[in-house]
Coordinates of C-alpha atoms in Angstrom, one line a residue:
X1 CA -19.7 -18.0 -1.8
X2 CA -19.6 -18.3 -5.5
X3 CA -22.1 -16.3 -7.5
X4 CA -25.0 -18.7 -8.3
X5 CA -25.7 -19.0 -12.0
X6 CA -28.8 -17.3 -13.4
X7 CA -31.2 -19.6 -15.4
X8 CA -33.7 -18.5 -18.0
X9 CA -37.4 -18.6 -16.9
X10 CA -39.2 -21.2 -18.9
X11 CA -42.9 -20.6 -19.6
X12 CA -45.6 -21.2 -22.2
X13 CA -47.1 -18.3 -24.1
X14 CA -49.5 -16.3 -21.9
X15 CA -53.1 -17.1 -22.2
X16 CA -54.8 -15.3 -25.1
X17 CA -51.5 -14.8 -27.1
X18 CA -51.2 -17.2 -30.0
X19 CA -47.7 -18.4 -31.0
X20 CA -47.6 -16.1 -34.1
X21 CA -48.6 -13.1 -31.9
X22 CA -46.0 -14.2 -29.4
X23 CA -43.3 -14.1 -32.0
X24 CA -44.3 -10.7 -33.1
X25 CA -44.2 -9.4 -29.6
X26 CA -40.8 -10.9 -28.9
X27 CA -39.6 -9.2 -32.1
X28 CA -41.0 -5.9 -30.9
X29 CA -39.5 -6.3 -27.5
X30 CA -36.1 -7.0 -29.1
X31 CA -36.2 -3.5 -30.7
X32 CA -35.6 -2.0 -27.2
X33 CA -32.1 -1.8 -25.8
X34 CA -32.5 -4.5 -23.2
X35 CA -29.7 -6.1 -21.4
X36 CA -29.6 -9.9 -21.8
X37 CA -31.8 -11.2 -19.0
X38 CA -32.4 -14.4 -17.1
X39 CA -35.9 -14.9 -18.3
X40 CA -35.9 -11.8 -20.5
X41 CA -38.7 -11.2 -22.9
X42 CA -40.1 -14.6 -22.0
X43 CA -40.4 -13.5 -18.4
X44 CA -42.1 -10.3 -19.4
X45 CA -44.6 -12.4 -21.4
X46 CA -45.3 -14.8 -18.7
X47 CA -46.1 -11.9 -16.4
X48 CA -48.3 -10.4 -19.1
X49 CA -46.2 -7.2 -18.7
X50 CA -45.1 -5.8 -22.1
X51 CA -43.9 -2.2 -21.4
X52 CA -42.0 -0.9 -24.3
X53 CA -43.4 -3.4 -26.9
X54 CA -43.3 -1.7 -30.2
X55 CA -42.4 1.7 -28.7
X56 CA -39.4 3.8 -29.7
X57 CA -36.6 3.7 -27.1
X58 CA -35.8 7.2 -25.7
X59 CA -33.2 6.8 -22.9
X60 CA -31.8 4.7 -20.2
X61 CA -30.4 5.4 -16.8
X62 CA -28.7 3.2 -14.2
X63 CA -29.6 3.4 -10.5
X64 CA -26.7 2.6 -8.3
X65 CA -25.7 0.2 -5.5
X66 CA -23.8 1.0 -2.3
X67 CA -20.3 -0.2 -1.8
X68 CA -20.3 -3.5 0.1
X69 CA -19.0 -3.5 3.7
X70 CA -17.8 -5.9 6.3
X71 CA -21.5 -6.1 7.5
X72 CA -21.8 -8.5 4.5
X73 CA -18.4 -10.1 4.0
X74 CA -19.7 -12.5 1.3
X75 CA -20.6 -9.5 -0.9
X76 CA -17.1 -8.1 -0.5
X77 CA -15.6 -11.5 -1.4
X78 CA -17.5 -12.1 -4.7
X79 CA -18.9 -10.3 -7.7
X80 CA -21.8 -8.3 -6.4
X81 CA -24.5 -6.4 -8.3
X82 CA -27.2 -4.4 -6.6
X83 CA -27.9 -1.9 -9.4
X84 CA -30.7 -1.5 -11.9
X85 CA -31.4 -0.2 -15.3
X86 CA -34.4 2.0 -16.1
X87 CA -35.5 2.2 -19.7
X88 CA -37.8 5.1 -20.9
X89 CA -39.9 4.9 -24.0
X90 CA -41.4 7.6 -26.3
X91 CA -44.9 7.4 -24.9
X92 CA -43.6 8.2 -21.3
X93 CA -43.7 4.6 -20.1
X94 CA -40.7 3.0 -18.3
X95 CA -39.4 -0.5 -17.5
X96 CA -36.8 -1.3 -14.8
X97 CA -34.4 -4.2 -14.9
X98 CA -32.7 -5.5 -11.8
X99 CA -29.1 -6.3 -12.8
X100 CA -27.1 -9.4 -12.0
X101 CA -23.9 -11.1 -13.1
X102 CA -23.7 -14.3 -15.2
X103 CA -20.3 -16.1 -15.6
X104 CA -19.5 -18.2 -18.7
X105 CA -16.8 -20.0 -16.7
X106 CA -14.1 -19.7 -14.1
X107 CA -10.6 -20.1 -15.2
X108 CA -9.3 -23.5 -14.2
X109 CA -12.7 -25.1 -15.1
X110 CA -12.8 -27.9 -17.7
X111 CA -15.0 -26.6 -20.5
X112 CA -16.3 -28.1 -23.8
X113 CA -13.7 -28.1 -26.6
X114 CA -16.4 -28.7 -29.3
X115 CA -15.1 -32.1 -30.2
X116 CA -16.7 -34.1 -27.4
X117 CA -13.8 -33.5 -25.0
X118 CA -12.9 -30.8 -22.5
X119 CA -10.2 -28.1 -22.3
X120 CA -8.7 -26.1 -19.5
X121 CA -10.1 -22.5 -19.4
X122 CA -7.3 -20.0 -19.4
X123 CA -4.7 -22.8 -19.8
X124 CA -1.2 -21.9 -21.0
X125 CA 0.6 -23.6 -23.9
X126 CA 4.0 -23.2 -25.4
X127 CA 5.0 -22.4 -29.0
X128 CA 4.1 -26.0 -30.0
X129 CA 0.7 -25.7 -28.3
X130 CA 1.7 -28.1 -25.6
X131 CA 0.5 -27.5 -22.0
X132 CA 2.9 -25.6 -19.8
X133 CA 3.1 -27.4 -16.5
X134 CA 3.4 -25.9 -13.0
X135 CA 5.9 -28.2 -11.3
X136 CA 6.5 -26.0 -8.3
X137 CA 4.9 -28.4 -5.8
X138 CA 6.1 -32.0 -6.3
X139 CA 3.1 -34.4 -6.6
X140 CA 0.8 -31.6 -7.6
X141 CA 1.9 -31.0 -11.1
X142 CA -0.8 -29.3 -13.2
X143 CA -1.2 -27.1 -16.3
X144 CA -0.7 -23.4 -15.5
X145 CA -4.0 -21.5 -15.9
X146 CA -4.6 -17.7 -15.6
X147 CA -6.3 -15.8 -12.8
X148 CA -6.3 -12.8 -15.0
X149 CA -8.8 -12.8 -17.9
X150 CA -8.8 -9.4 -19.5
X151 CA -9.9 -7.9 -22.9
X152 CA -13.1 -9.4 -24.4
X153 CA -15.0 -8.9 -27.7
X154 CA -18.5 -10.2 -28.3
X155 CA -19.4 -10.4 -31.9
X156 CA -21.2 -12.4 -34.7
X157 CA -19.9 -13.8 -37.9
X158 CA -22.1 -14.2 -41.1
X159 CA -22.8 -17.8 -41.9
X160 CA -21.6 -19.1 -38.6
X161 CA -22.2 -22.7 -38.0
X162 CA -21.0 -24.6 -34.9
X163 CA -22.3 -28.0 -33.7
X164 CA -24.2 -27.7 -30.5
X165 CA -25.8 -24.3 -31.0
X166 CA -29.5 -24.5 -30.8
X167 CA -30.3 -20.7 -31.0
X168 CA -28.2 -17.9 -32.5
X169 CA -24.4 -18.4 -32.8
X170 CA -22.5 -15.6 -31.0
X171 CA -18.7 -15.6 -30.4
X172 CA -16.5 -14.0 -27.8
X173 CA -12.8 -13.5 -27.9
X174 CA -11.2 -13.5 -24.5
X175 CA -7.5 -12.9 -23.7
X176 CA -5.6 -13.7 -20.5
X177 CA -3.1 -11.2 -19.3
X178 CA -0.9 -13.2 -17.0
X179 CA -1.0 -15.6 -14.0
X180 CA -0.2 -14.1 -10.6
X181 CA 1.6 -17.0 -9.0
X182 CA 2.6 -20.6 -9.1
X183 CA 1.3 -23.2 -6.6
X184 CA 4.4 -22.5 -4.4
X185 CA 3.3 -18.8 -4.4
X186 CA 6.3 -17.6 -6.4
X187 CA 5.4 -14.5 -8.6
X188 CA 4.8 -15.5 -12.2
X189 CA 3.9 -12.1 -13.7
X190 CA 4.9 -11.8 -17.4
X191 CA 6.7 -15.2 -17.4
X192 CA 4.2 -17.1 -19.5
X193 CA 2.9 -16.5 -23.1
X194 CA -0.5 -15.0 -22.9
X195 CA -3.3 -17.4 -24.2
X196 CA -6.3 -16.1 -26.2
X197 CA -9.5 -18.0 -26.8
X198 CA -12.6 -17.9 -29.0
X199 CA -15.8 -18.8 -27.2
X200 CA -18.8 -20.1 -29.2
X201 CA -21.9 -19.0 -27.3
X202 CA -25.5 -20.2 -27.8
X203 CA -27.8 -17.1 -27.7
X204 CA -31.4 -18.0 -26.7
X205 CA -33.5 -16.0 -29.1
X206 CA -36.3 -15.4 -26.6
X207 CA -34.2 -14.3 -23.7
X208 CA -30.8 -13.2 -25.0
X209 CA -29.1 -15.6 -22.6
X210 CA -25.6 -16.8 -23.6
X211 CA -24.4 -20.3 -22.9
X212 CA -20.9 -21.7 -23.6
X213 CA -20.8 -24.3 -26.3
X214 CA -17.2 -24.4 -27.4
X215 CA -13.8 -23.1 -26.1
X216 CA -11.0 -22.8 -28.8
X217 CA -7.5 -21.7 -28.2
X218 CA -6.1 -19.5 -30.9
X219 CA -2.7 -20.7 -32.2
X220 CA -0.3 -17.9 -31.6
X221 CA 2.8 -19.7 -32.7
X222 CA 2.9 -17.9 -36.1
X223 CA 3.2 -14.5 -34.2
X224 CA 5.9 -15.8 -31.8
X225 CA 3.4 -16.0 -28.9
X226 CA 1.8 -13.1 -27.0
X227 CA 3.3 -10.9 -24.3
X228 CA 1.1 -9.5 -21.5
X229 CA -2.2 -9.1 -23.4
X230 CA -4.3 -6.5 -21.4
X231 CA -7.2 -4.5 -22.7
X232 CA -8.9 -5.1 -26.0
X233 CA -11.5 -3.6 -28.4
X234 CA -13.7 -4.7 -31.3
X235 CA -12.7 -3.1 -34.5
X236 CA -15.4 -1.6 -36.8
X237 CA -14.7 -4.4 -39.2
X238 CA -15.5 -7.1 -36.5
X239 CA -12.1 -8.2 -35.4
X240 CA -10.6 -8.4 -31.9
X241 CA -7.8 -5.9 -31.4
X242 CA -5.6 -7.2 -28.6
X243 CA -2.6 -5.6 -26.9
X244 CA 0.9 -6.3 -25.6
X245 CA 1.8 -3.9 -22.8
X246 CA 5.1 -3.0 -21.0
X247 CA 7.2 -3.9 -24.0
X248 CA 10.5 -5.4 -22.9
X249 CA 13.4 -3.0 -23.1
X250 CA 15.6 -4.4 -25.8
X251 CA 18.6 -2.3 -24.7
X252 CA 18.6 -4.2 -21.3
X253 CA 17.3 -7.5 -22.3
X254 CA 20.3 -9.5 -21.3
X255 CA 19.7 -8.7 -17.6
X256 CA 15.9 -9.2 -17.7
X257 CA 15.0 -12.3 -15.7
X258 CA 11.3 -11.9 -16.4
X259 CA 12.0 -12.0 -20.3
X260 CA 14.3 -15.0 -19.9
X261 CA 11.6 -16.9 -18.0
X262 CA 9.1 -16.0 -20.7
X263 CA 11.4 -17.3 -23.4
X264 CA 12.1 -20.5 -21.4
X265 CA 8.4 -21.2 -21.0
X266 CA 7.6 -20.4 -24.6
X267 CA 10.5 -21.9 -26.5
X268 CA 12.2 -24.1 -23.9
X269 CA 15.2 -21.7 -24.3
X270 CA 15.7 -18.5 -22.3
X271 CA 17.7 -16.8 -25.0
X272 CA 15.5 -17.6 -28.1
X273 CA 12.7 -15.0 -27.8
X274 CA 13.4 -11.7 -29.5
X275 CA 12.2 -8.6 -27.5
X276 CA 11.4 -6.7 -30.7
X277 CA 8.6 -9.3 -31.5
X278 CA 6.6 -7.9 -28.5
X279 CA 4.9 -4.6 -27.7
X280 CA 2.8 -4.7 -30.9
X281 CA -0.9 -4.9 -31.8
X282 CA -2.3 -8.3 -32.3
X283 CA -5.5 -8.8 -34.3
X284 CA -7.7 -11.8 -34.1
X285 CA -10.2 -12.8 -36.8
X286 CA -13.1 -15.2 -35.8
X287 CA -14.2 -17.7 -38.4
X288 CA -17.6 -19.2 -39.0
X289 CA -16.7 -22.5 -37.4
X290 CA -15.7 -21.0 -34.1
X291 CA -11.9 -21.0 -34.7
X292 CA -9.7 -17.9 -34.8
X293 CA -6.6 -16.8 -36.5
X294 CA -4.1 -14.0 -35.5
X295 CA -1.7 -11.6 -37.0
X296 CA 0.5 -8.9 -35.4
X297 CA 0.8 -5.4 -36.7
X298 CA 4.3 -3.9 -36.2
X299 CA 3.6 -0.4 -37.6
X300 CA 1.5 1.1 -34.8
X301 CA 4.4 1.8 -32.5
X302 CA 6.1 -0.5 -29.9
X303 CA 4.6 0.9 -26.8
X304 CA 2.8 -0.2 -23.8
X305 CA -0.4 -1.0 -25.8
X306 CA -3.4 -1.2 -23.4
X307 CA -6.6 -0.6 -25.3
X308 CA -6.9 1.0 -28.7
X309 CA -9.9 2.7 -30.2
X310 CA -10.5 2.7 -34.0
X311 CA -12.6 5.7 -35.0
X312 CA -15.7 5.5 -37.3
X313 CA -13.5 6.3 -40.4
X314 CA -12.0 2.8 -39.9
X315 CA -8.5 4.4 -40.3
X316 CA -7.7 6.5 -37.3
X317 CA -6.5 4.6 -34.2
X318 CA -6.1 6.3 -30.8
X319 CA -3.9 4.4 -28.5
X320 CA -3.4 4.3 -24.7
X321 CA 0.1 3.7 -23.4
X322 CA 0.2 2.1 -20.0
X323 CA 3.5 3.3 -18.9
X324 CA 5.4 5.9 -16.7
X325 CA 6.6 8.6 -19.1
X326 CA 4.1 7.3 -21.7
X327 CA 2.6 9.2 -24.6
X328 CA -0.6 9.6 -26.4
X329 CA -0.2 8.0 -29.8
X330 CA -2.3 8.1 -33.0
X331 CA -2.0 5.9 -36.0
X332 CA -3.7 6.6 -39.4
X333 CA -4.0 3.6 -41.7
X334 CA -3.4 4.0 -45.4
X335 CA -6.5 2.0 -46.1
X336 CA -9.8 1.6 -44.2
X337 CA -10.1 -1.6 -42.2
X338 CA -6.5 -2.5 -42.7
X339 CA -3.9 -1.8 -40.1
X340 CA -0.9 -3.2 -42.0
X341 CA 0.4 0.2 -43.2
X342 CA 0.1 3.7 -42.1
X343 CA 1.5 6.8 -40.3
X344 CA 2.3 7.0 -36.6
X345 CA 2.0 10.3 -34.5
X346 CA 2.7 11.3 -30.9
X347 CA 0.9 14.2 -29.1
X348 CA 2.5 17.2 -27.6
X349 CA 0.7 18.5 -24.5
X350 CA 0.6 22.2 -24.4
X351 CA -0.6 22.8 -20.8
X352 CA -3.4 25.3 -20.2
X353 CA -4.1 24.3 -16.5
X354 CA -2.0 22.6 -13.8
X355 CA -4.8 22.4 -11.3
X356 CA -5.8 19.0 -10.2
X357 CA -5.3 16.5 -13.2
X358 CA -4.8 19.6 -15.4
X359 CA -5.8 20.3 -19.0
X360 CA -3.9 20.8 -22.3
X361 CA -4.2 21.6 -25.9
X362 CA -2.8 18.9 -28.2
X363 CA -0.6 19.2 -31.2
X364 CA 0.8 16.2 -33.1
X365 CA 4.3 15.2 -34.1
X366 CA 4.7 12.8 -37.1
X367 CA 7.0 9.9 -36.2
X368 CA 7.0 8.1 -39.5
X369 CA 5.2 6.0 -42.0
X370 CA 5.7 2.2 -42.5
X371 CA 4.2 -1.2 -43.4
X372 CA 4.0 -3.9 -40.8
X373 CA 6.1 -6.2 -43.0
X374 CA 9.0 -3.8 -43.3
X375 CA 9.1 -3.2 -39.5
X376 CA 8.8 -6.9 -38.7
X377 CA 11.9 -7.5 -41.0
X378 CA 13.7 -4.8 -39.0
X379 CA 12.7 -6.4 -35.7
X380 CA 14.4 -9.6 -37.0
X381 CA 17.5 -7.9 -38.3
X382 CA 18.4 -5.3 -35.7
X383 CA 19.2 -5.1 -32.0
X384 CA 18.9 -2.0 -29.9
X385 CA 22.6 -1.1 -30.3
X386 CA 22.1 -1.1 -34.1
X387 CA 19.4 1.6 -33.9
X388 CA 20.7 4.0 -31.2
X389 CA 23.3 4.6 -28.6
X390 CA 21.7 4.5 -25.1
X391 CA 23.2 5.7 -21.8
X392 CA 21.6 5.6 -18.4
X393 CA 24.1 8.2 -17.0
X394 CA 25.2 11.5 -18.4
X395 CA 27.9 10.8 -21.0
X396 CA 28.9 14.5 -21.1
X397 CA 28.7 14.4 -24.8
X398 CA 26.7 17.0 -26.7
X399 CA 25.8 14.6 -29.4
X400 CA 23.5 12.7 -27.0
X401 CA 20.0 14.0 -26.1
X402 CA 18.6 13.7 -22.6
X403 CA 15.1 12.2 -22.5
X404 CA 12.7 10.7 -19.9
X405 CA 12.2 6.9 -20.2
X406 CA 10.2 4.7 -17.8
X407 CA 10.5 7.0 -14.8
X408 CA 14.2 7.4 -15.3
X409 CA 16.5 9.4 -17.5
X410 CA 18.2 8.1 -20.7
X411 CA 20.7 9.9 -23.0
X412 CA 20.4 8.7 -26.6
X413 CA 22.1 9.2 -29.9
X414 CA 20.4 8.0 -33.1
X415 CA 22.5 5.9 -35.5
X416 CA 22.6 7.3 -39.1
X417 CA 19.6 6.2 -41.2
X418 CA 17.8 4.6 -38.3
X419 CA 14.9 7.0 -38.0
X420 CA 12.2 4.5 -39.2
X421 CA 13.6 1.6 -37.1
X422 CA 13.7 3.9 -34.0
X423 CA 10.2 5.2 -34.6
X424 CA 8.6 1.8 -34.7
X425 CA 10.8 -0.4 -32.6
X426 CA 12.1 2.1 -30.0
X427 CA 9.0 4.2 -30.0
X428 CA 9.1 5.6 -26.5
X429 CA 12.7 6.9 -26.8
X430 CA 12.3 8.2 -30.4
X431 CA 8.9 9.9 -29.6
X432 CA 10.7 11.8 -26.8
X433 CA 13.6 12.7 -29.1
X434 CA 11.2 14.0 -31.7
X435 CA 9.4 16.4 -29.3
X436 CA 6.4 14.4 -28.2
X437 CA 5.1 14.7 -24.6
X438 CA 6.3 11.6 -22.9
X439 CA 4.9 12.5 -19.4
X440 CA 1.7 10.6 -19.0
X441 CA 1.4 7.8 -16.3
X442 CA -0.6 4.7 -17.0
X443 CA -2.8 5.9 -19.7
X444 CA -5.0 2.9 -20.1
X445 CA -8.4 2.5 -21.7
X446 CA -9.4 4.5 -24.7
X447 CA -12.9 4.8 -26.3
X448 CA -15.1 7.1 -28.4
X449 CA -18.4 8.8 -28.2
X450 CA -18.9 9.1 -32.0
X451 CA -22.1 11.2 -31.9
X452 CA -20.4 14.0 -30.0
X453 CA -16.9 13.4 -31.4
X454 CA -15.3 13.0 -28.0
X455 CA -12.7 10.4 -27.2
X456 CA -12.1 9.3 -23.6
X457 CA -8.8 8.2 -22.1
X458 CA -8.4 6.7 -18.7
X459 CA -5.4 7.9 -16.6
X460 CA -5.2 5.3 -14.0
X461 CA -2.8 7.2 -11.8
X462 CA -2.0 10.9 -12.0
X463 CA 1.5 10.7 -10.4
X464 CA 5.4 10.7 -10.9
X465 CA 6.0 11.8 -14.4
X466 CA 2.8 13.8 -14.6
X467 CA 3.8 15.8 -11.5
X468 CA 7.5 16.5 -12.2
X469 CA 7.4 18.1 -15.7
X470 CA 9.8 15.5 -17.2
X471 CA 7.6 15.1 -20.2
X472 CA 6.0 18.5 -20.6
X473 CA 3.3 17.8 -18.0
X474 CA 3.2 19.2 -14.5
X475 CA -0.1 18.9 -12.7
X476 CA -1.2 18.2 -9.1
X477 CA -2.9 14.8 -9.2
X478 CA -4.9 13.0 -7.8
X479 CA -3.2 9.7 -7.3
X480 CA -6.6 8.1 -7.8
X481 CA -6.5 9.2 -11.4
X482 CA -9.1 10.6 -13.8
X483 CA -10.8 10.0 -17.2
X484 CA -10.0 12.7 -19.7
X485 CA -12.3 13.9 -22.5
X486 CA -10.6 14.7 -25.9
X487 CA -12.5 16.7 -28.5
X488 CA -12.0 15.3 -32.0
X489 CA -11.7 17.6 -35.1
X490 CA -10.9 17.6 -38.8
X491 CA -8.5 19.9 -40.6
X492 CA -5.5 19.5 -38.4
X493 CA -1.9 19.8 -39.2
X494 CA 1.1 18.2 -37.6
X495 CA 4.0 20.1 -36.0
X496 CA 5.8 20.4 -39.5
X497 CA 2.7 21.9 -41.0
X498 CA 1.5 19.0 -43.0
X499 CA -2.1 18.0 -43.2
X500 CA -3.3 15.1 -41.0
X501 CA -5.5 12.9 -43.1
X502 CA -8.3 12.3 -40.5
X503 CA -11.5 14.0 -39.3
X504 CA -10.9 12.4 -35.8
X505 CA -7.8 14.1 -34.4
X506 CA -7.8 15.0 -30.7
X507 CA -7.2 18.7 -30.2
X508 CA -7.4 19.1 -26.4
X509 CA -7.6 17.0 -23.2
X510 CA -9.3 17.7 -19.9
X511 CA -11.4 15.5 -17.5
X512 CA -15.0 16.1 -16.6
X513 CA -15.3 17.0 -13.0
X514 CA -17.4 13.8 -12.2
X515 CA -14.6 11.6 -13.5
X516 CA -11.8 12.7 -11.2
X517 CA -10.7 10.5 -8.3
X518 CA -10.6 11.9 -4.7
X519 CA -7.6 11.0 -2.6
X520 CA -8.2 10.6 1.1
X521 CA -5.9 12.2 3.6
X522 CA -6.4 9.3 5.9
X523 CA -7.9 5.8 5.2
X524 CA -11.6 5.3 5.9
X525 CA -13.1 2.6 8.2
X526 CA -12.5 -0.1 5.6
X527 CA -9.0 1.1 4.6
X528 CA -9.9 2.8 1.3
X529 CA -7.3 5.4 0.3
X530 CA -9.7 7.1 -2.1
X531 CA -13.3 8.1 -1.8
X532 CA -15.7 5.3 -2.5
X533 CA -18.3 7.3 -4.2
X534 CA -15.9 8.6 -6.8
X535 CA -13.9 6.6 -9.4
X536 CA -10.4 5.5 -8.3
X537 CA -7.8 4.4 -10.8
X538 CA -9.9 4.0 -14.0
X539 CA -8.6 1.4 -16.4
X540 CA -11.1 -0.4 -18.8
X541 CA -13.4 2.1 -20.4
X542 CA -16.0 1.6 -23.1
X543 CA -18.8 3.8 -24.5
X544 CA -22.3 2.7 -25.4
X545 CA -23.8 5.0 -28.1
X546 CA -27.3 3.7 -27.6
X547 CA -27.2 4.0 -23.8
X548 CA -25.2 7.3 -24.0
X549 CA -23.1 5.8 -21.2
X550 CA -19.4 5.6 -20.5
X551 CA -18.6 2.4 -18.6
X552 CA -15.5 2.6 -16.4
X553 CA -13.8 -0.3 -14.7
X554 CA -11.3 0.2 -11.9
X555 CA -7.8 -1.2 -11.4
X556 CA -7.3 0.5 -8.0
X557 CA -4.6 0.2 -5.4
X558 CA -6.8 2.7 -3.5
X559 CA -10.2 1.0 -3.3
X560 CA -10.7 -2.1 -1.1
X561 CA -13.1 -3.4 -3.8
X562 CA -12.8 -2.3 -7.3
X563 CA -16.0 -1.1 -9.1
X564 CA -17.6 -0.9 -12.5
X565 CA -19.3 2.5 -13.1
X566 CA -21.7 3.9 -15.5
X567 CA -21.4 7.6 -16.4
X568 CA -24.3 9.2 -18.4
X569 CA -22.7 11.8 -20.7
X570 CA -25.9 13.8 -20.9
X571 CA -27.1 13.9 -17.3
X572 CA -23.5 13.7 -15.9
X573 CA -24.7 11.0 -13.4
X574 CA -22.1 8.6 -12.2
X575 CA -23.5 5.3 -10.9
X576 CA -21.8 2.3 -9.3
X577 CA -23.0 -0.8 -11.2
X578 CA -20.9 -3.7 -10.0
X579 CA -18.4 -4.6 -7.2
X580 CA -15.6 -7.0 -7.9
X581 CA -14.2 -9.4 -5.2
X582 CA -11.9 -7.6 -2.9
X583 CA -8.4 -7.2 -4.4
X584 CA -9.6 -7.9 -7.9
X585 CA -9.4 -5.6 -10.9
X586 CA -12.4 -5.0 -13.2
X587 CA -11.5 -6.2 -16.7
X588 CA -12.9 -7.5 -20.0
X589 CA -15.3 -4.5 -20.3
X590 CA -17.3 -4.2 -23.5
X591 CA -20.5 -2.5 -24.2
X592 CA -22.3 -4.0 -27.2
X593 CA -25.3 -2.0 -28.3
X594 CA -27.0 -4.7 -30.3
X595 CA -26.7 -8.4 -31.1
X596 CA -29.9 -9.9 -32.5
X597 CA -31.8 -7.3 -30.6
X598 CA -30.1 -7.5 -27.3
X599 CA -27.6 -5.2 -25.5
X600 CA -24.7 -6.6 -23.6
X601 CA -22.2 -5.4 -21.1
X602 CA -19.3 -7.8 -20.8
X603 CA -17.3 -7.9 -17.6
X604 CA -14.5 -10.0 -16.1
X605 CA -12.3 -9.7 -13.1
X606 CA -8.7 -10.8 -12.3
X607 CA -6.5 -11.6 -9.3
X608 CA -9.1 -11.8 -6.6
X609 CA -7.5 -11.5 -3.2
X610 CA -4.5 -9.7 -4.4
X611 CA -4.0 -8.1 -0.9
X612 CA -2.0 -4.9 -0.7
X613 CA -0.4 -3.8 2.5
X614 CA -1.9 -0.6 3.8
X615 CA -5.1 -1.0 1.8
X616 CA -6.5 -4.4 2.8
X617 CA -5.1 -4.6 6.3
X618 CA -8.6 -4.1 7.9
X619 CA -10.4 -6.6 5.7
X620 CA -7.9 -9.4 4.8
X621 CA -8.4 -11.6 7.8
X622 CA -12.2 -11.7 7.3
X623 CA -12.2 -11.9 3.5
X624 CA -9.2 -14.1 2.6
X625 CA -10.8 -17.4 3.5
X626 CA -14.0 -16.4 1.6
X627 CA -12.1 -15.4 -1.5
X628 CA -10.1 -18.6 -1.4
X629 CA -13.3 -20.7 -1.2
X630 CA -15.0 -18.8 -4.0
X631 CA -12.1 -18.7 -6.5
X632 CA -10.0 -21.8 -6.4
X633 CA -7.7 -20.7 -3.6
X634 CA -7.2 -17.4 -5.5
X635 CA -6.1 -19.2 -8.8
X636 CA -9.5 -18.7 -10.5
X637 CA -11.4 -15.7 -12.0
X638 CA -14.6 -15.4 -14.0
X639 CA -15.5 -14.4 -17.5
X640 CA -19.1 -13.2 -18.0
X641 CA -21.6 -10.5 -18.5
X642 CA -24.3 -8.4 -16.9
X643 CA -27.9 -9.7 -17.0
X644 CA -31.2 -8.0 -16.2
X645 CA -34.5 -9.2 -14.9
X646 CA -37.6 -7.0 -15.5
X647 CA -39.3 -5.7 -12.4
X648 CA -43.0 -5.1 -12.2

């Protein structure tokens, strides 16, 4: 059944504590890195239990939960949390919090629009901001809404003022990657323009609890709509960095039915959309009134943007590339906190181990420097044939270069003077031509541990192009993937010998042993194809500096239920924190160290009940009716966060 909502515990001040003292105690408690909790500091006060009040925080550790089984089908068919967080203080005292999950809404719900009306959560609109209607079942016409919420950013804005907020004003930006199917069950992946919304949240000062006050759709018409927005991150300057993955191949666009359907739904014309407008980095700015505005940066490479990480210098951007024959890309902005101009690099993998997921030293190839405006102008002027000649079979012509592209082989020849256009509009092809290592598979989330100067990149699957050497990489696996650690250094030079103007350049790449998936030779009793007590197919990853914890969300075709994990980088402990509904992917992950004294872990899921043959065969019959009952016949998915209730 649907996860019941958590409600704050209401109580008067404990006997013997006057209001002034109570406020001081709350302030002291807020100094500790507490998860937002149902009851929170108020509950601790009502129980007269004040561990940690006024004491310096030392560390935190998660205690895990078992994977759900068919002994409790309801747990497998919903978001389940059976984990806890233990906080240690400088005087040796500890406090434990039982964790739970609190949704803001389920997609398909009608939620407040802030103007006295209601709006459809996750609803799709066209270029004129009119609802896009699902007419697949006559008599049941309705606005399309997403079952796939993804990247989220929780933030505050100075001077924020939104009617209806009684406590502190907090905002969340949430993007919706796609919708899986229409009402007639026809596949809809990538055929609708991705919506993105700003949520106004009311933060209870005494408990940290967040409540939805307003849902605002960001107008994306000025950036030609959005294409498959997947992971996201919060920039150091407080903006939401979105994504557009699986950039449409401009060289084959005339025969791409998915892109034609996208253009038809967006513009009402299947030929109007320009493929070069997609595959870039959108940036959303939240305003004090709870609205948002968006711009697209064209100079960070047109790749399968998944989840970028801006380093503490506010200039260096490390980018995942969720593709077969993908690359590791880095962008260095000309100015801090401004992604409108800079230099793009691709890594070259110099393999030092081929065992398991392997390890490599990294060097960097400069692809070019540009401004967003000049590349956008090129996008609107050129077609693929203007930039390079592309063949999918050997032309037997020495002027062409053989490269890997999307799991296949291309032969390409650059047109004269088109280096910059190729670098920023045909980035995958040009990066391979320039000598970059285009051999990674589904490099997804990227994050940074700033204290130790270590970045992390999630390789969801170690397979195909990582095994065959087509892009300089030839390792063994596992198919269940791994999270790689990348040491960051200053004083680096590119392949041409020129200095790289950053102190945050990755120099090597290897996974910690605890963050490598384990393939099973035969499925287990539930049908899992990878060991349940190890990660499988990591996707969203975020690092909490305060908790010293790397959070890892799965998008696995190898686990019956996908999990959210916590990995302590000091103790090397890997802990299962949350289980998503069967068939659902863990998305929307964000670790927020502090907002008005509270620590948050944001978590969404998408496409519950997305049954895969060979993986879910043993559970589908039992779980399918439960998932359908919980999540609007599989059309709904939730956006929310972890909560914690103090124990003892």
